[in-house]
mmCIF file of C-alpha atoms in Angstrom:
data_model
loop_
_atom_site.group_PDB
_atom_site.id
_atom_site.type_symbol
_atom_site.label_atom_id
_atom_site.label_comp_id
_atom_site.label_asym_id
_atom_site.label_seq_id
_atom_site.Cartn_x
_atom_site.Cartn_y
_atom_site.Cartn_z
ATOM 1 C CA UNK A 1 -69.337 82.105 32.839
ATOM 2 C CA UNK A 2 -72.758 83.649 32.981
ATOM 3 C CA UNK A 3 -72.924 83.356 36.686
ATOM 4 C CA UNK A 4 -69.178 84.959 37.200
ATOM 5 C CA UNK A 5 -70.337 88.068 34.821
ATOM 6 C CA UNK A 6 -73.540 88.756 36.596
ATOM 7 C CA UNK A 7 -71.685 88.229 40.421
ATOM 8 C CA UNK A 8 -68.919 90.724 38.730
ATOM 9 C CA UNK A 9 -71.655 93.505 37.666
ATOM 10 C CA UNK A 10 -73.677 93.152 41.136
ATOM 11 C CA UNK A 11 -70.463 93.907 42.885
ATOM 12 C CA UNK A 12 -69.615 96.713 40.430
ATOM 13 C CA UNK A 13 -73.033 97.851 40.508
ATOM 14 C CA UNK A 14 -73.061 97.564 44.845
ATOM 15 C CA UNK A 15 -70.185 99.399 44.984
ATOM 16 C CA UNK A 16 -70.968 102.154 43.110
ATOM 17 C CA UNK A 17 -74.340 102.821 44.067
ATOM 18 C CA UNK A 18 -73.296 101.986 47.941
ATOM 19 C CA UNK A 19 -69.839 103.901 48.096
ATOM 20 C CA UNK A 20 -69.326 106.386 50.091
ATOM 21 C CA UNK A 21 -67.120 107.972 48.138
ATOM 22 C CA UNK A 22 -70.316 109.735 46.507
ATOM 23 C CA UNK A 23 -70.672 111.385 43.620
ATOM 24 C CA UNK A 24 -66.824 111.718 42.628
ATOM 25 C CA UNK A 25 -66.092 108.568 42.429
ATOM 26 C CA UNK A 26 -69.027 107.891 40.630
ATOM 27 C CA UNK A 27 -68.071 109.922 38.119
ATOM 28 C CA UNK A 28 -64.528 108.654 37.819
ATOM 29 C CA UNK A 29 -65.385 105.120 37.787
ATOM 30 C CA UNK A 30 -67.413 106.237 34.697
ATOM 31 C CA UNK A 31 -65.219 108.117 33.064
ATOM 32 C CA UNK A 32 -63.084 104.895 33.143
ATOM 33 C CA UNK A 33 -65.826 102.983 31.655
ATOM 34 C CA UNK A 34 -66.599 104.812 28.710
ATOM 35 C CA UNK A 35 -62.254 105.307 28.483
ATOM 36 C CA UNK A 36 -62.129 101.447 28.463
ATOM 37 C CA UNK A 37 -65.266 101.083 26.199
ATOM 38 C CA UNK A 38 -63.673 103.599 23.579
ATOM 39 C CA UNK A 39 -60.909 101.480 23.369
ATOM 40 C CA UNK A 40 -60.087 100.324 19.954
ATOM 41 C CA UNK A 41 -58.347 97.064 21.237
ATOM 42 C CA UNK A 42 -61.666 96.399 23.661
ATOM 43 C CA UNK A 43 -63.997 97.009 20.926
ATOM 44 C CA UNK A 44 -62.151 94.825 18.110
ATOM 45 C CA UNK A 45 -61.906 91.945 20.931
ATOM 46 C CA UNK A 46 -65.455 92.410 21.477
ATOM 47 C CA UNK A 47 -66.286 92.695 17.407
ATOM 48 C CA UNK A 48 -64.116 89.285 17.107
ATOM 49 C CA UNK A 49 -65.719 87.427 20.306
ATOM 50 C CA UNK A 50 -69.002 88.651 18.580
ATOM 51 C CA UNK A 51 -67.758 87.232 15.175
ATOM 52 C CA UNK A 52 -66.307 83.632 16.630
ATOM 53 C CA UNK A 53 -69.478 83.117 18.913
ATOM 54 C CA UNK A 54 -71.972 83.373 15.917
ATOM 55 C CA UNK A 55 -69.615 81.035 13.637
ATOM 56 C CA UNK A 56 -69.984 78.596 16.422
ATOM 57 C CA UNK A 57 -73.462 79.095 16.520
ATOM 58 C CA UNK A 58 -73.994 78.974 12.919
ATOM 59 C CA UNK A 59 -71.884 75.473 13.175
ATOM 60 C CA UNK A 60 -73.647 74.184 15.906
ATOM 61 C CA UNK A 61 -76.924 75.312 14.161
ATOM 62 C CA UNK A 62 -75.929 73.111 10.847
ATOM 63 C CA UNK A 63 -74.320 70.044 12.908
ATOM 64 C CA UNK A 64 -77.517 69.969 15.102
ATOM 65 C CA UNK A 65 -80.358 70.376 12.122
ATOM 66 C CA UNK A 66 -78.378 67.783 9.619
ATOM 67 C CA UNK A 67 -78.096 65.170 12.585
ATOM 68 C CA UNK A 68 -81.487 65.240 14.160
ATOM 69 C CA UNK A 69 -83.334 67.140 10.928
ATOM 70 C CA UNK A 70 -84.946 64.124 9.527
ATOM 71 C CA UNK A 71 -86.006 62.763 12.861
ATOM 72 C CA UNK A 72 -88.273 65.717 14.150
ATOM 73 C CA UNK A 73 -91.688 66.188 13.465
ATOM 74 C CA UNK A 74 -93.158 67.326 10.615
ATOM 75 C CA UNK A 75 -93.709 70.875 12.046
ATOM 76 C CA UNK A 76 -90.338 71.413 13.415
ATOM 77 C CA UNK A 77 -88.920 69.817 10.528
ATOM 78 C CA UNK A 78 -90.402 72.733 8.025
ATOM 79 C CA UNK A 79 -89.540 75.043 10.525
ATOM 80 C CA UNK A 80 -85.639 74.161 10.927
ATOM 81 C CA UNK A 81 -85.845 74.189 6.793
ATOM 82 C CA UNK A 82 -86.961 77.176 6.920
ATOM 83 C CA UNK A 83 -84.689 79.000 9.090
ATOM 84 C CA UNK A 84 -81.968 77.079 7.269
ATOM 85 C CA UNK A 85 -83.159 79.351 3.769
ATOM 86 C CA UNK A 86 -83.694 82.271 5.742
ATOM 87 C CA UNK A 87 -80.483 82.628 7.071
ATOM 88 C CA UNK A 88 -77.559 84.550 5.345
ATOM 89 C CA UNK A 89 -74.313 83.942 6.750
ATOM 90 C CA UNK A 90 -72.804 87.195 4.751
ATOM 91 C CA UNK A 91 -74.947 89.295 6.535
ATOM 92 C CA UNK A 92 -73.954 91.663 9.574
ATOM 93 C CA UNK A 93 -77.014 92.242 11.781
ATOM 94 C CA UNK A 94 -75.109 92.819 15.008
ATOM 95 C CA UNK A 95 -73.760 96.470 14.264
ATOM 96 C CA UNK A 96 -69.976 95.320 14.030
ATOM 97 C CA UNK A 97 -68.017 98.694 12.751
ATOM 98 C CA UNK A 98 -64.547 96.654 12.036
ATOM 99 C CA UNK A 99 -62.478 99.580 14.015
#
């Protein structure tokens, strides 16, 4: 999926910067952008994609350090307990505005 995004925004960003088009399409094809990115339905999608991919994280994160926990070395072992207190799962650090 990475791959497809960046291939996506080196065509977008080709296009735009090699169009000949100039400098009014340019400035439509931004317009549009910040239109689309002012979207409430884009930007609660985004919020929610946001929300479900740090869940999975935070799942992956506890399935991951329970399983293999015990078997690291000392070191990591404090470390992965101590990112394990640190964390607060109520907390919002990614600037979410729930519009």
């Amino acid at each position: 999926m990475r791959y497809r995004l960046t291939f996506i925004t080196g065509v977008a960003v080709g296009y735009v910067l090699g169009t000949r088009a100039g400098r009014e399409r340019y400035e439509q094809l931004r317009k549009t952008a910040q239109r689309v990115a002012r979207n409430p339905a884009v930007r609660n999608t985004a919020e929610a994609t946001a929300l479900g991919g740090r869940k999975a994280a935070s799942k992956a994160f506890d399935t991951v350090s329970a399983r293999v926990g015990d078997r690291l070395p000392d070191s990591m072992a404090s470390r992965v307990r101590s990112l394990r207190e640190d964390r607060a799962p109520e907390d919002d650090d990614w600037g979410t505005s729930n519009t």
